[in-house]
Coordinates of C-alpha atoms in Angstrom, one line a residue:
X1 CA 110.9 89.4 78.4
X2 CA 108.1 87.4 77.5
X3 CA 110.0 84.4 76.7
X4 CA 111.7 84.1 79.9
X5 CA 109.0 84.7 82.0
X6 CA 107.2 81.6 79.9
X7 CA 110.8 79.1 80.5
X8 CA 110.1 80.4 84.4
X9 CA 106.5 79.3 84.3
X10 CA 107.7 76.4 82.8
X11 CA 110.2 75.4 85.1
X12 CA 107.8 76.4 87.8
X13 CA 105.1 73.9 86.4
X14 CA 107.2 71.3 86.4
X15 CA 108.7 71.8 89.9
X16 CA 104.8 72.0 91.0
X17 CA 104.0 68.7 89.6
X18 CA 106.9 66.5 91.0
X19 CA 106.8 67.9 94.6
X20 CA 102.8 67.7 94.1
X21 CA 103.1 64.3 93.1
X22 CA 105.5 63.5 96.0
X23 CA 103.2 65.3 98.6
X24 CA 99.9 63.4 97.2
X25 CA 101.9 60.2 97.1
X26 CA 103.1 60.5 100.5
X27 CA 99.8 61.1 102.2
X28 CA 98.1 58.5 100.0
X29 CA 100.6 55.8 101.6
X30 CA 100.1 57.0 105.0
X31 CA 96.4 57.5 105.1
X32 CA 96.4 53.3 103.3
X33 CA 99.2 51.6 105.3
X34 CA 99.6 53.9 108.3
X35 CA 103.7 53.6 109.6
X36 CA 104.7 51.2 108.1
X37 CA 104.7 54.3 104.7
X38 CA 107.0 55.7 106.9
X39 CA 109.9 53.5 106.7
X40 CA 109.5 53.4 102.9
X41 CA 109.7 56.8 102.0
X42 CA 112.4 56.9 100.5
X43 CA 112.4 54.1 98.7
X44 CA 108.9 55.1 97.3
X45 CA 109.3 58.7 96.1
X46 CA 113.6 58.9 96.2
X47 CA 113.7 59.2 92.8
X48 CA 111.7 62.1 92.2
X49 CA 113.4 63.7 95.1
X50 CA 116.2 63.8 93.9
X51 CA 115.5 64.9 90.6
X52 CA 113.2 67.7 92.1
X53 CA 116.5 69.0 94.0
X54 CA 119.1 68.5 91.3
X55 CA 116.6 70.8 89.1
X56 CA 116.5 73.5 91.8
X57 CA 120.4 74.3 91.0
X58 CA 118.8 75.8 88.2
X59 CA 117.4 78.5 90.2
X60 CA 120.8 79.5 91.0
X61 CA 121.6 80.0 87.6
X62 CA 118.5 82.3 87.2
X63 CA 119.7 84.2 89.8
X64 CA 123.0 84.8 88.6
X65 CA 122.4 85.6 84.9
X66 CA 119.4 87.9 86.3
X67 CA 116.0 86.4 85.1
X68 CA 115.0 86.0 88.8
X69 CA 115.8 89.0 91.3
X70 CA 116.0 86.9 94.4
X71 CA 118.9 87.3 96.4
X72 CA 121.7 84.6 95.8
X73 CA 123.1 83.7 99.0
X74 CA 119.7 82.9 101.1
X75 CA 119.0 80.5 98.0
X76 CA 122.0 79.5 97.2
X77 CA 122.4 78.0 101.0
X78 CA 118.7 76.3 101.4
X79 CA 119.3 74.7 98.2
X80 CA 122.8 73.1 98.8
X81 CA 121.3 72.4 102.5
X82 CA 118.9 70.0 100.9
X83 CA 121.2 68.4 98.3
X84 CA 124.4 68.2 101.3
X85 CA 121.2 66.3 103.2
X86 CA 119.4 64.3 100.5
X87 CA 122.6 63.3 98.3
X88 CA 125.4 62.6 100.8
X89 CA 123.8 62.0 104.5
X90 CA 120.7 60.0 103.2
X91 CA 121.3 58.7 100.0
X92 CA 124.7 57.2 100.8
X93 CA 123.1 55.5 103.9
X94 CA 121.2 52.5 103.3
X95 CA 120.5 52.6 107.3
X96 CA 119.2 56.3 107.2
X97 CA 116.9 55.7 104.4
X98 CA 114.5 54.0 106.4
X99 CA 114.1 56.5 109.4
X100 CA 111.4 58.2 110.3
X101 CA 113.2 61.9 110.0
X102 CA 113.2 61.2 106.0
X103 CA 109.6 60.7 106.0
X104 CA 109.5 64.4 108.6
X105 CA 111.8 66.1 106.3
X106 CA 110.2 65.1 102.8
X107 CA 107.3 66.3 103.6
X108 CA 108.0 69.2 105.2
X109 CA 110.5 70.3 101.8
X110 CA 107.1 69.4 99.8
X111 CA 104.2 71.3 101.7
X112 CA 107.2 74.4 101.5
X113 CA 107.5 73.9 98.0
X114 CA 104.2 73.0 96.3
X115 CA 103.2 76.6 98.3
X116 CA 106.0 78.2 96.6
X117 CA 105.7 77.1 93.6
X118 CA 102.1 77.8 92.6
X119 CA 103.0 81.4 93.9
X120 CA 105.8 81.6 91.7
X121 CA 103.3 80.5 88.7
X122 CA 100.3 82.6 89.1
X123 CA 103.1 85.4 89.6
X124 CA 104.5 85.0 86.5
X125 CA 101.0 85.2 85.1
X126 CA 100.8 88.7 86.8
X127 CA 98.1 87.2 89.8
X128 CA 98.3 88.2 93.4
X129 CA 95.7 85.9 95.2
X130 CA 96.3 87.5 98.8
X131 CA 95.9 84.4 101.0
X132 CA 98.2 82.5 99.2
X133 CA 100.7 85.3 99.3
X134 CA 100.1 85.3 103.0
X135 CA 100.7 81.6 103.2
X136 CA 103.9 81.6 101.1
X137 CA 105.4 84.2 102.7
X138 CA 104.3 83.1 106.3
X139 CA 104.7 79.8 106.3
X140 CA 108.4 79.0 105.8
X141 CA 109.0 81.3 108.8
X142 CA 107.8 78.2 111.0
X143 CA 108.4 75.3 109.2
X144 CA 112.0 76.4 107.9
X145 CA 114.1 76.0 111.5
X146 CA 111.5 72.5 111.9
X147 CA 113.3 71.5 109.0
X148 CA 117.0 72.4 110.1
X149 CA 116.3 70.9 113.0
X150 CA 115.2 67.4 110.9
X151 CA 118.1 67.8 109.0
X152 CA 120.5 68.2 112.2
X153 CA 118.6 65.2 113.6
X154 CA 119.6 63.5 110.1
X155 CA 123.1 64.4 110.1
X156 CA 123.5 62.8 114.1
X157 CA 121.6 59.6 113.5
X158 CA 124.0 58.9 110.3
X159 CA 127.0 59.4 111.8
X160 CA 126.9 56.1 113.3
X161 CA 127.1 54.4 110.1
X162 CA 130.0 56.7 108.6
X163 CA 131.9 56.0 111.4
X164 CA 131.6 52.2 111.0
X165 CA 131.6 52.3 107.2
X166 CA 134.1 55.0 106.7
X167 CA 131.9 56.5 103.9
X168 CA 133.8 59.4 102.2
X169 CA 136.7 59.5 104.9
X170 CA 140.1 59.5 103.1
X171 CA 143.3 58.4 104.3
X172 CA 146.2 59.3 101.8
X173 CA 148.7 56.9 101.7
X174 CA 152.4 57.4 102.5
X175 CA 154.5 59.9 102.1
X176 CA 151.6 61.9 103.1
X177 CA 149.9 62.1 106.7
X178 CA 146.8 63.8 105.0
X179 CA 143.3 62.6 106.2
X180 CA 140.0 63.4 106.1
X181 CA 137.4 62.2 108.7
X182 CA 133.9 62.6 107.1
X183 CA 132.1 62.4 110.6
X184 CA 134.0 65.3 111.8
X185 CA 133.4 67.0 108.5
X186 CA 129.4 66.7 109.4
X187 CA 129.8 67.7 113.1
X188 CA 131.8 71.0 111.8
X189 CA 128.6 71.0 109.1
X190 CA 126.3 71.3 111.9
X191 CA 127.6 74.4 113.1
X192 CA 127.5 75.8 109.6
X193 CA 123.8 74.8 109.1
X194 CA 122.8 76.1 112.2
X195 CA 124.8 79.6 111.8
X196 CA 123.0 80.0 108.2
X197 CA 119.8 79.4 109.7
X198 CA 119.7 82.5 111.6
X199 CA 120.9 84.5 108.4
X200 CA 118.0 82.5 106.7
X201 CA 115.1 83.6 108.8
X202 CA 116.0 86.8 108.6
X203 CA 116.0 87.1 105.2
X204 CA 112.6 85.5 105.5
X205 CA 111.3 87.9 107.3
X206 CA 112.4 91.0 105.2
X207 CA 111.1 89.0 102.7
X208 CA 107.3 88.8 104.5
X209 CA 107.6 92.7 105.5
X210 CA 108.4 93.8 101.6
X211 CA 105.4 91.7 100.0
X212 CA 102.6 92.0 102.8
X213 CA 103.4 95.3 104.3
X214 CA 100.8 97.3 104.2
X215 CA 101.4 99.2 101.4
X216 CA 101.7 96.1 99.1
X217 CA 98.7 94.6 100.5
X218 CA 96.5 97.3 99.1
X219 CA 98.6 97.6 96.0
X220 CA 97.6 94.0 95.3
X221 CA 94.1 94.0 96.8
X222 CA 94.0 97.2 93.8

């Protein structure tokens, strides 16, 4: 309907501005203060981050009650892949904050996203503009495993710092002999997020093949 298609634009819009806004603001600091943006990343744009990802549970939600006929589980798993990432490996690690892999995967969740998101828009608006179909469609196929591979990166360098703070690692007192080691919870996570990549690049590809096959090219181009 008419109404949901504008809340989608909507939501769209405003997903395009913050991860615009973080993308811009990221190479603004880099081009002005070289590496040493690097290190502050997080710090700098966090915020935003986080709020861009908690919103993108929505999408979930759209899926489920219909409004958007993208399949579930491929976006149900990238979008709990980032929040796992941002909310419990970097943002309960003072220490991780300030790598350089933040900086790598920020900006490689951003240029994926801005792309997506102003094809989402001018879809909703009924407009097809061919190269940036191309580019949505093409260039998560690449930069998709770059980014599991950042996160898996992530996940290693903070284990360190679980295993010395004991972050989320839960001993149960007595009677019971129940506990739970978070850095083996992460180490069995990296097998999960490795697993679900290869299911996620497929669907990637089906997805490429079903809007620029030929057919669809010339139905658009028409």
């Amino acid at each position: 309907s008419f109404t949901m298609n504008m809340y989608l634009f909507v939501y769209d819009l405003m997903q395009f501005c913050g991860h615009s806004w973080i993308f811009t603001n990221m190479i603004i600091r880099f081009m002005t203060f070289g590496k040493d943006s690097l290190a502050d990343t997080f710090h700098s744009i966090g915020f935003v981050m986080r709020l861009c990802q908690l919103l993108s549970v929505l999408e979930i939600l759209h899926i489920l009650i219909g409004i958007d006929k993208s399949r579930l589980l491929p976006r149900f798993l990238q979008i709990t892949e980032r929040i796992i990432i941002l909310f419990v490996v970097i943002n309960s690690q003072e220490e991780v904050q300030g790598k350089y892999v933040v900086c790598v995967l920020f900006f490689l969740w951003n240029l994926l996203d801005v792309v997506r998101y102003t094809y989402n828009m001018l879809a909703r608006m009924g407009i097809y503009y061919l190269p940036l179909t191309w580019l949505n469609f093409s260039l998560c196929i690449p930069l998709y495993p770059l980014s599991v591979l950042a996160k898996g990166f992530a996940i290693c360098v903070s284990l360190p710092y679980f295993e010395s703070f004991g972050t989320y690692s839960i001993k149960l007192p007595f009677p019971f002999t129940f506990s739970i080691y978070f850095p083996y919870v992460l180490k069995m996570y990296l097998l999960v997020l490795f697993a679900g990549m290869c299911f996620i690049i497929r669907n990637l590809f089906s997805e490429r093949m079903a809007h620029l096959g030929t057919g669809n090219i010339k139905n658009k181009r028409s």
